[in-house]
Short mmCIF file of C-alpha atoms in Angstrom, two decimals:
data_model
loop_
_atom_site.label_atom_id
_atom_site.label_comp_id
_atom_site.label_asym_id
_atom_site.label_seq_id
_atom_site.Cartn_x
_atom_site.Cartn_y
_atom_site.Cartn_z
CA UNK N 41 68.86 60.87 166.30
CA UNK N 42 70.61 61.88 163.31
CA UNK N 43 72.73 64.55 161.82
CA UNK N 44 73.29 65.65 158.13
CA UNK N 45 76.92 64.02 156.87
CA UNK N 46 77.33 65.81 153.77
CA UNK N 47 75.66 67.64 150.45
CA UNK N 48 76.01 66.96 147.39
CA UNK N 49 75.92 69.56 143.76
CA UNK N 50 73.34 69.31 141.61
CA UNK N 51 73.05 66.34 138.98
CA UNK N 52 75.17 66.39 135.68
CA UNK N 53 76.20 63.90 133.01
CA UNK N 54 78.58 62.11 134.99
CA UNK N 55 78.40 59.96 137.72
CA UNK N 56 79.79 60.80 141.26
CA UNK N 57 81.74 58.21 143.57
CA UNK N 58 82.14 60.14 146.80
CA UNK N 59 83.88 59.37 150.05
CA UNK N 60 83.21 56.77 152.23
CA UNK N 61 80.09 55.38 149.45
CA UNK N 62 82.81 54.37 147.66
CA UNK N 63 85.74 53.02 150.69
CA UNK N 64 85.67 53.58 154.23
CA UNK N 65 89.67 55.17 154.48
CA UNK N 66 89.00 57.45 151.99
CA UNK N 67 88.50 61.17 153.41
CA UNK N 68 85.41 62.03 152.36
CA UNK N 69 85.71 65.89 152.07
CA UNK N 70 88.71 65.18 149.81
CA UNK N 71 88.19 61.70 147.67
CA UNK N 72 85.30 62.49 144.49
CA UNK N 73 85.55 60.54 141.32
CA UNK N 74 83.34 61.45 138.26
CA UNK N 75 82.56 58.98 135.79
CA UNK N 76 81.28 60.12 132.60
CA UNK N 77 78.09 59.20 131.46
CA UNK N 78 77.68 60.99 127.77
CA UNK N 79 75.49 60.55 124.96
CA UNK N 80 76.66 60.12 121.45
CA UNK N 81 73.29 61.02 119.86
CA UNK N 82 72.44 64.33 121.54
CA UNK N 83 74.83 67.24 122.63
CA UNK N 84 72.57 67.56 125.93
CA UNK N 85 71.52 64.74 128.05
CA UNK N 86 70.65 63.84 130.92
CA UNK N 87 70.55 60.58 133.78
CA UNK N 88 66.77 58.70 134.02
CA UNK N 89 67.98 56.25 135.94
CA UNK N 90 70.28 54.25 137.72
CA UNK N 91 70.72 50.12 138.43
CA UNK N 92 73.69 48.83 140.19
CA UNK N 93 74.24 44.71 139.31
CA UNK N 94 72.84 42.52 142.24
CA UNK N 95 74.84 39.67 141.23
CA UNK N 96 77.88 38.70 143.03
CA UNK N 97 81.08 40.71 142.47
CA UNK N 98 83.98 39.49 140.06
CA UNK N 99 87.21 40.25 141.23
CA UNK N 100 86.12 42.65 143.24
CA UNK N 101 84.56 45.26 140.90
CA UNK N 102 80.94 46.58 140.87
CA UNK N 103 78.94 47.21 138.00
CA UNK N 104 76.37 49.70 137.39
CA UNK N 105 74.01 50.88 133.93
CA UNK N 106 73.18 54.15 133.85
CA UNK N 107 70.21 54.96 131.67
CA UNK N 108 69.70 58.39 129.59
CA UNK N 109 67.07 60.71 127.92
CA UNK N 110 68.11 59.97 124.43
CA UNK N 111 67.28 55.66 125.11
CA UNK N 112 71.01 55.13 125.69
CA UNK N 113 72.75 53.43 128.33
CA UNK N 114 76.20 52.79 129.78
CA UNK N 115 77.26 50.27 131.55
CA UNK N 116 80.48 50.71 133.89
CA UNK N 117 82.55 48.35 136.00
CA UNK N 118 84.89 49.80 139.00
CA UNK N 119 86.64 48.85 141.65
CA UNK N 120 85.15 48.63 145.08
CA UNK N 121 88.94 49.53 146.91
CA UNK N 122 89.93 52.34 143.43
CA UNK N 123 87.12 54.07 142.69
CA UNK N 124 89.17 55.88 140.45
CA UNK N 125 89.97 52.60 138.30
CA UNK N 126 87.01 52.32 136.11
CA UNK N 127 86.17 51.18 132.68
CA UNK N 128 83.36 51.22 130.27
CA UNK N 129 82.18 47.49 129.57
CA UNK N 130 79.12 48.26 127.50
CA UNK N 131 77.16 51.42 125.71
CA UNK N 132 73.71 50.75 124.12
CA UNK N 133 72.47 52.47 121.26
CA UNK N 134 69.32 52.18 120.38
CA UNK N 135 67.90 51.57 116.40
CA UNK N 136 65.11 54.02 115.39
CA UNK N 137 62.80 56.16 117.13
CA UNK N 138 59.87 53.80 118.88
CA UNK N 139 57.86 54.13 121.93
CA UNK N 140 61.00 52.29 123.58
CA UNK N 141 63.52 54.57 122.54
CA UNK N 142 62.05 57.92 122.85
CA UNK N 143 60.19 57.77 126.46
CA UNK N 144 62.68 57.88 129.10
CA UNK N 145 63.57 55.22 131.55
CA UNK N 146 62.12 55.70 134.82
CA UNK N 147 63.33 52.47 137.00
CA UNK N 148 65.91 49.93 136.00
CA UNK N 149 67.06 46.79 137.66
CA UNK N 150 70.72 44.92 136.68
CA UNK N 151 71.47 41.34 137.26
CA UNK N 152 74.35 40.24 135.13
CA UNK N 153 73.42 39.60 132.66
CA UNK N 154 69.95 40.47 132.82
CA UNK N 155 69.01 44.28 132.35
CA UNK N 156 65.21 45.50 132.77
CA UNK N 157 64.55 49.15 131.48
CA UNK N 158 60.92 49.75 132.77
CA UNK N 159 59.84 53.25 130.58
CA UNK N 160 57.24 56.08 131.77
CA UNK N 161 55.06 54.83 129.00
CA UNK N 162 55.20 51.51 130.80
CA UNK N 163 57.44 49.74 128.41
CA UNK N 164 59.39 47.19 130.20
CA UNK N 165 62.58 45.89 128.22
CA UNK N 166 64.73 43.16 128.40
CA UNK N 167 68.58 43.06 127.77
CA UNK N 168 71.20 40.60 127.63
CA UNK N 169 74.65 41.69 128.97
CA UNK N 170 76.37 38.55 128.41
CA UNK N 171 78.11 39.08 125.30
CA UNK N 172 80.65 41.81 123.91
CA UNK N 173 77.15 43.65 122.45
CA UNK N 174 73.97 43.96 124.42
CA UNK N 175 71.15 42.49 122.81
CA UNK N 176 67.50 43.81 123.28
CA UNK N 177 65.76 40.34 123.75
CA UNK N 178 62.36 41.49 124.43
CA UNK N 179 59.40 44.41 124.97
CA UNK N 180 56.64 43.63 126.81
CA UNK N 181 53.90 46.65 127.39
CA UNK N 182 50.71 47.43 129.92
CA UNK N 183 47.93 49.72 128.66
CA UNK N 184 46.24 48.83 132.14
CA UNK N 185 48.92 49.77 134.74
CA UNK N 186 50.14 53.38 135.60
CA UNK N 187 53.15 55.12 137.10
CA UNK N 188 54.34 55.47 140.32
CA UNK N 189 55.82 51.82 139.95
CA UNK N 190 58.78 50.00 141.88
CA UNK N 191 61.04 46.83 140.67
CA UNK N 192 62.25 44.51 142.20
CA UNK N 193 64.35 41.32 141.10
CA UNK N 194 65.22 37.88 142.37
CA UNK N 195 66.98 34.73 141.20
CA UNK N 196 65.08 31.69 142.44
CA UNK N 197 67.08 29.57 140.32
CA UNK N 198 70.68 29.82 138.39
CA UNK N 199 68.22 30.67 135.07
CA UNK N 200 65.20 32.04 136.24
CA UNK N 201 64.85 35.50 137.38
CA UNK N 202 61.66 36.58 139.07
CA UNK N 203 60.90 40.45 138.34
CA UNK N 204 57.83 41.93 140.70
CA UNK N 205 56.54 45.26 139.32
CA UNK N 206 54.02 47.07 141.97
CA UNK N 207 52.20 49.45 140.04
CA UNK N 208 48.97 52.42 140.34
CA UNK N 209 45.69 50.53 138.36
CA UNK N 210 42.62 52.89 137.64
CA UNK N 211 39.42 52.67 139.35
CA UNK N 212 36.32 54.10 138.39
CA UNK N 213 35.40 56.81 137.98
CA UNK N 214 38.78 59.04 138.91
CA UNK N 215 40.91 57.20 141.20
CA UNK N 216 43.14 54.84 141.83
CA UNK N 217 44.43 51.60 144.14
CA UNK N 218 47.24 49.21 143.56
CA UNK N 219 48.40 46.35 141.30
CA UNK N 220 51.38 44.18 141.20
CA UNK N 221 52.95 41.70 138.53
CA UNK N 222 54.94 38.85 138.26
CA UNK N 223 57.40 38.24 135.71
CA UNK N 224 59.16 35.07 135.00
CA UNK N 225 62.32 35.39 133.17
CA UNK N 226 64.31 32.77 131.58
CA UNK N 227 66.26 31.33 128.56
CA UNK N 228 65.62 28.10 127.26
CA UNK N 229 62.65 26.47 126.22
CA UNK N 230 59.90 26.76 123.55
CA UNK N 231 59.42 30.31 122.39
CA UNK N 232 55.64 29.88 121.95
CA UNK N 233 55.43 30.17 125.72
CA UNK N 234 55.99 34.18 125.49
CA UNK N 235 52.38 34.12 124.14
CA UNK N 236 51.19 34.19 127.91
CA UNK N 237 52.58 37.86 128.53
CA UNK N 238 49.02 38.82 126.69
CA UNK N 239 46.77 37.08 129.00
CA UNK N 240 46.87 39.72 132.13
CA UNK N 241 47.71 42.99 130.32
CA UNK N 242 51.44 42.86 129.51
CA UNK N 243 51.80 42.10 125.86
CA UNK N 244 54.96 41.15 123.61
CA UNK N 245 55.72 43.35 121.03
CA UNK N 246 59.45 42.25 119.72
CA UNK N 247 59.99 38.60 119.36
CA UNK N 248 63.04 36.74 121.33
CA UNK N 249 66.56 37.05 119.32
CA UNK N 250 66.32 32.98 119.91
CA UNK N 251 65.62 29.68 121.86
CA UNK N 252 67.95 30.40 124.77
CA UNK N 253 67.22 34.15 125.08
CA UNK N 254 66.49 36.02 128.43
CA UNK N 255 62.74 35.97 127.68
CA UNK N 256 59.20 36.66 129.75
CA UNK N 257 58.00 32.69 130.20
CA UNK N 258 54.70 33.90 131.94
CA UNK N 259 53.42 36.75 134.13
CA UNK N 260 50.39 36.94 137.12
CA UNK N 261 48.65 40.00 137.76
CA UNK N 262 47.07 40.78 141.30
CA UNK N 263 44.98 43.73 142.57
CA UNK N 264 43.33 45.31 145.37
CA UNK N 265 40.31 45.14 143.96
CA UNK N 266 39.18 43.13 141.66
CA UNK N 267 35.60 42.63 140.89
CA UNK N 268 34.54 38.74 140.76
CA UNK N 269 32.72 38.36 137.78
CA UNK N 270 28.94 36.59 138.37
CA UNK N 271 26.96 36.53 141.19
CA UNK N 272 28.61 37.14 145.02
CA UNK N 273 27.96 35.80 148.65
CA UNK N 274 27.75 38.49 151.17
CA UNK N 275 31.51 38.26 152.55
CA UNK N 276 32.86 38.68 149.09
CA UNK N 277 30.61 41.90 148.65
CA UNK N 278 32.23 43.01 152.20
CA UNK N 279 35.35 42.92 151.32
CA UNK N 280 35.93 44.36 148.12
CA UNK N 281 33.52 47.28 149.54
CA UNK N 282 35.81 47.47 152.57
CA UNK N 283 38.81 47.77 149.78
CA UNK N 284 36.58 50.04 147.48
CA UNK N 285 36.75 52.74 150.22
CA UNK N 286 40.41 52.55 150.42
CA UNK N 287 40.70 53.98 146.76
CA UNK N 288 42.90 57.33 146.89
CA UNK N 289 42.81 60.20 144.07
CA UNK N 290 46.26 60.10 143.74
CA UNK N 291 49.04 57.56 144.83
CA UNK N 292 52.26 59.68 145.66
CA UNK N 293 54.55 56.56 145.66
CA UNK N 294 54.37 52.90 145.74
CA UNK N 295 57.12 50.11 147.09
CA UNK N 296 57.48 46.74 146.80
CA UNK N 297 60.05 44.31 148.28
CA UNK N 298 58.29 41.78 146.96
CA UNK N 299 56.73 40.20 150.02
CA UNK N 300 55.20 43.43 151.34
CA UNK N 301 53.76 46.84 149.13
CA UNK N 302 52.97 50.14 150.63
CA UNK N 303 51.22 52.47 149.22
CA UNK N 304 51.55 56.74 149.66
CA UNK N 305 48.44 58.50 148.96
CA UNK N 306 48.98 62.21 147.46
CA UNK N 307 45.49 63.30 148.44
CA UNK N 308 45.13 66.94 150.17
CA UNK N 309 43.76 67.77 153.57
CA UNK N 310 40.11 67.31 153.76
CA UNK N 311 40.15 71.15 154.68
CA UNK N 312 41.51 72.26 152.18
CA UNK N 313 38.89 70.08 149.61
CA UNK N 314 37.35 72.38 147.13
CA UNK N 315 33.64 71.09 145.16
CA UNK N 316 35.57 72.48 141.78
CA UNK N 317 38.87 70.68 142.27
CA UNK N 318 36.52 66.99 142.81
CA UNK N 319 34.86 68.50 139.70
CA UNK N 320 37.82 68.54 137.39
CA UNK N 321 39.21 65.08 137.68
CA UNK N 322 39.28 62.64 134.66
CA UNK N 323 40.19 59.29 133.96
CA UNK N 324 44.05 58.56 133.37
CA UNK N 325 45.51 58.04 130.35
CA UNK N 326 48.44 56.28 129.36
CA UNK N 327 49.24 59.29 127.21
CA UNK N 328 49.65 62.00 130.25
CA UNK N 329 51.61 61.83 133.57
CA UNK N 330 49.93 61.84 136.49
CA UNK N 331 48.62 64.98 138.02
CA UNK N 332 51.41 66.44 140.61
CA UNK N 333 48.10 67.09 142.98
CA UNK N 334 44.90 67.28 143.76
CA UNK N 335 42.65 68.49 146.81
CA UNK N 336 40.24 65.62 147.22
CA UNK N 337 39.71 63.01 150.05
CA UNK N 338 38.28 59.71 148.33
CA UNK N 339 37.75 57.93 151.18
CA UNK N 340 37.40 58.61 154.93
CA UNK N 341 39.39 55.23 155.72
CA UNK N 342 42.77 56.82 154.69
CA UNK N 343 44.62 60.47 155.77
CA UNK N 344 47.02 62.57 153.31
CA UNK N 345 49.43 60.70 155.75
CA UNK N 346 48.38 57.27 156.68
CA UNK N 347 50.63 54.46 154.57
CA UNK N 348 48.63 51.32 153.10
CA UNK N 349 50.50 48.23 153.91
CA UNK N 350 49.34 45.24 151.79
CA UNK N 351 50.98 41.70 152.38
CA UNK N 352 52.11 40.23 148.90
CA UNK N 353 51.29 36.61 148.12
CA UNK N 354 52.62 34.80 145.26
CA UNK N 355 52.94 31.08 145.33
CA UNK N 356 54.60 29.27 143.03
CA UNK N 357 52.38 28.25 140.08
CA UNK N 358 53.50 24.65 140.07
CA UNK N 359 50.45 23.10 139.44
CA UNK N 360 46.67 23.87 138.05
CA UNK N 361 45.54 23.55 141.54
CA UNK N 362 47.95 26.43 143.62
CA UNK N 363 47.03 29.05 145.12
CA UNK N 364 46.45 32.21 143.11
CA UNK N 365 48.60 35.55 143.96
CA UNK N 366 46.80 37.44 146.47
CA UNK N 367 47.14 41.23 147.13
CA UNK N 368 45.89 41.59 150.97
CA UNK N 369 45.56 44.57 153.14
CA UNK N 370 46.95 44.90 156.10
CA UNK N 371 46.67 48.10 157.91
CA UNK N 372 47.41 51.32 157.40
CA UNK N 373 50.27 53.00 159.24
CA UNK N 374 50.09 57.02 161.24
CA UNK N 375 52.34 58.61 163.23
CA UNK N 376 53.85 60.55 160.45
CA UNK N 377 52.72 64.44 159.85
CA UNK N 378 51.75 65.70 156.67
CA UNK N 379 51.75 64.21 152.78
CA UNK N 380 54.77 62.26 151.64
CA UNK N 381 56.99 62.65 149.17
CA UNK N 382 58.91 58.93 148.74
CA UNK N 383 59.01 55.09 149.98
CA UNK N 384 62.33 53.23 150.04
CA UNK N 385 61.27 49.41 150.71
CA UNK N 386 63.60 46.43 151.73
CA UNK N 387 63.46 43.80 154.04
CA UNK N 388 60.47 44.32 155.45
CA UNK N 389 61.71 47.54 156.21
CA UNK N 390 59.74 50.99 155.28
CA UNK N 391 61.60 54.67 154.96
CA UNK N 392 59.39 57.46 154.34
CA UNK N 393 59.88 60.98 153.60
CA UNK N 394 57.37 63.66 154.08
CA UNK N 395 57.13 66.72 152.14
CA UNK N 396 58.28 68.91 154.95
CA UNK N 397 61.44 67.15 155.24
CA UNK N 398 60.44 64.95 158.37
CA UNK N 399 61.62 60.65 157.77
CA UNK N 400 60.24 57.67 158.93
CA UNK N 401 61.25 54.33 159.69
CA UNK N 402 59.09 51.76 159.95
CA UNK N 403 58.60 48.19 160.92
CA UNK N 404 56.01 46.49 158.69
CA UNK N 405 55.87 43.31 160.32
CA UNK N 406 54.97 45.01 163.72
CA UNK N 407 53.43 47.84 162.17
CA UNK N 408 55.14 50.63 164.15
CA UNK N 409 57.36 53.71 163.00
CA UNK N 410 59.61 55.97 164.39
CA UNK N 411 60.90 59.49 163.82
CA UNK N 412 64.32 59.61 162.92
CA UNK N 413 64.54 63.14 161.29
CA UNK N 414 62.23 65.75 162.17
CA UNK N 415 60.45 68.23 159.81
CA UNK N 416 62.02 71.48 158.30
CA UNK N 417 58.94 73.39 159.11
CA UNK N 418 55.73 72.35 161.30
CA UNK N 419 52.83 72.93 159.25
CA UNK N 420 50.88 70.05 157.82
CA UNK N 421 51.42 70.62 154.20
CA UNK N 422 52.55 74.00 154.15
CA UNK N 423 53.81 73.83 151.20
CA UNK N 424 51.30 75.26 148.40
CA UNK N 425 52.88 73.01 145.55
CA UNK N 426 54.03 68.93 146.05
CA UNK N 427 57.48 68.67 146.13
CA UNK N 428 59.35 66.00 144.60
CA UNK N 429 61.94 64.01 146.56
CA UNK N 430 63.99 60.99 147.19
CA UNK N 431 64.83 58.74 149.57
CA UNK N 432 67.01 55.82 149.71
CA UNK N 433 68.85 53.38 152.52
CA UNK N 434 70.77 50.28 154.33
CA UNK N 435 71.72 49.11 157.51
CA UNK N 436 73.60 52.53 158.46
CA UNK N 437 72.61 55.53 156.24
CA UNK N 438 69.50 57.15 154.60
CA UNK N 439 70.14 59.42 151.92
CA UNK N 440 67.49 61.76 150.76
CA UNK N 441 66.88 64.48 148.67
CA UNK N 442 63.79 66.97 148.86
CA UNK N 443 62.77 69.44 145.65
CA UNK N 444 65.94 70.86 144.00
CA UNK N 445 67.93 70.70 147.09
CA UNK N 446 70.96 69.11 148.46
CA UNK N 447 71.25 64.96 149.03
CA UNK N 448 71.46 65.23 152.34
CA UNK N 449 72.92 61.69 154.15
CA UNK N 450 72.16 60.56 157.65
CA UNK N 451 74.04 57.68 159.84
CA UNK N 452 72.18 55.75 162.16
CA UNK N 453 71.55 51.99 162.99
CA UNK N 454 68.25 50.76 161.50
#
């Protein structure tokens, strides 16, 4: 269905604006910008991460922060029609060496003028674009909630922004299910509200620059299991069992779009389970990454393969009385050969890529999936080491990247 367009070199310090990404008459073998991206605190950097602005376009010019290992950003404006006309409208520096600054950003999220730096030592930080100098308005941190994560960001209102982080949680006694978190962000108000970001996990640890500053107002915290406290009736007990047995021993990936989450296990074949390897897991700390893989099945109600789908409820909290956020599953989506690698999620719309190359599209809604790119070998996880990839789409491309290879880009209509 699909053929590769074009490859791309290795990452450096710079930013590149290629072909028709950046204007449809340009000729793509001929037309590369690079945009420099370097750090004045280090003579070696490198990009974390990458958040082009949501909000609508001024005068035709996009804008896009560019986050790197030293706790610096950039943020650049060009020109959708001249790529080549660009300018630098802001550079962050950070002050001192804190948990902030030193661990690197992992997933950012840009809505002028609202930046969100989410860190791998789960620090999420807000900015504040609006002036000539960014200010770093707040720090809120999790000691509860665990990489793989995903952001997403809406704007309900004019001054509210509504941030949903989907997130791994622990479970005893080595493994792991899902969690997501909703963050209300405004300016305005009384500053004692920020007090709630301690009452589910996320807690404040810089206070707001003022009044009006883009601040957390409150947050809500969901799982997939959640143990009531008390005494039970019998179909509560079912179905936090039932959920219980979906636990994995190690989530690959996890999306949000903010109405639906899927989750990627990273667990092995059952053949290839070893007694020792069970033997040797411990409980996560916030301290150490997650381990790149293990070879045991938790749970006989999920496959190395099979996609958890979990419908995300969040109702606005308008009154004592509404409904809480609810975290339900679904069902759990196969078709698709082998571990994978990466989730892109929007729209209700699911791409997957396995480990072996192969990508999936898939409808969550209806539940069903289609090939669109086949595997570059047939083995179910032939591979004797994870690889790490990439994947990322819209209405006509999905661009992908396996291990340390080329970014491969494929046109089709989705």
């Amino acid at each position: 269905m699909s053929t590769p367009e074009r490859t791309l070199c290795p990452y450096h310090t710079h930013i590149l604006v290629a072909g028709s990404w950046s204007s449809p008459g340009f000729d793509d073998d001929k037309t590369q910008f690079t945009i420099p991206c370097e750090s004045l605190l280090a003579d070696m950097s490198h990009i974390t991460a990458l958040a082009l602005d949501q909000s609508p376009p001024v005068a035709r010019c996009l804008r896009f922060a560019c986050f790197l290992s030293t706790g610096e950003f950039v943020i650049w404006s060009l020109s959708h029609s001249k790529p080549g006309i660009h300018s630098l409208q802001h550079r962050y520096i950070p002050t001192g060496r804190t948990e902030r600054t030193i661990a690197p950003v992992v997933h950012g999220v840009y809505h002028h003028p609202l930046l969100t730096a989410l860190t791998r030592s789960f620090s999420l930080s807000l900015y504040d674009t609006s002036s000539k100098t960014v200010q770093h308005t707040q720090t809120v941190t999790s000691f509860t909630s665990f990489p793989p994560a995903s952001l997403v960001l809406s704007t309900p209102s004019p001054s509210t922004y509504k941030l949903v982080l989907a997130h791994a949680i622990p479970m005893y006694p080595a493994h792991w299910s899902l969690g997501a978190t909703e963050f209300m962000i405004h300016g305005g108000g009384s500053t004692s509200q920020n007090s709630a970001t301690s009452m589910l996990g996320f807690s404040s640890d810089t206070p707001s620059t003022g009044p009006d500053a883009l601040t957390v107002r409150s947050t809500r915290t969901v799982r997939t299991v959640d143990v009531p406290r008390g005494w039970i009736d019998e179909d509560k007990l079912r179905a936090m069992k039932e959920q219980w047995e979906r636990k994995v021993s190690l989530i690959t990936d996890t999306q949000t779009d903010g109405k639906w989450v899927v989750l990627a296990p990273g667990d092995r074949l059952s053949s290839l389970a070893s007694p020792s390897a069970a033997q040797d897991q411990t409980t996560p700390s916030l301290s150490t990454p997650l381990p790149v893989q293990t070879s045991m099945v938790a749970s006989p109600m999920h496959s190395a393969s099979g996609l958890q789908l979990y419908r995300l409820s969040l109702p606005p909290h308008t009154s004592i009385s509404a409904s809480p956020p609810k975290l339900t599953f679904v069902r759990t989506l196969h078709g698709q050969m082998g571990p994978i690698t990466a989730l892109a999620l929007a729209d209700g719309r699911c791409v997957s890529l396995g480990r072996n190359g192969s990508i999936w599209v898939w409808d969550l809604e209806n539940g069903t999936g289609a090939e669109v790119a086949a595997g570059d070998f047939a083995a179910i996880d032939a591979h004797p080491e994870p690889v790490i990839g990439a994947v990322v789409f819209d209405e006509k491309r999905i661009i992908s990247a396996l291990g340390a290879g080329n970014v491969v880009v494929r046109r089709f209509d989705i």
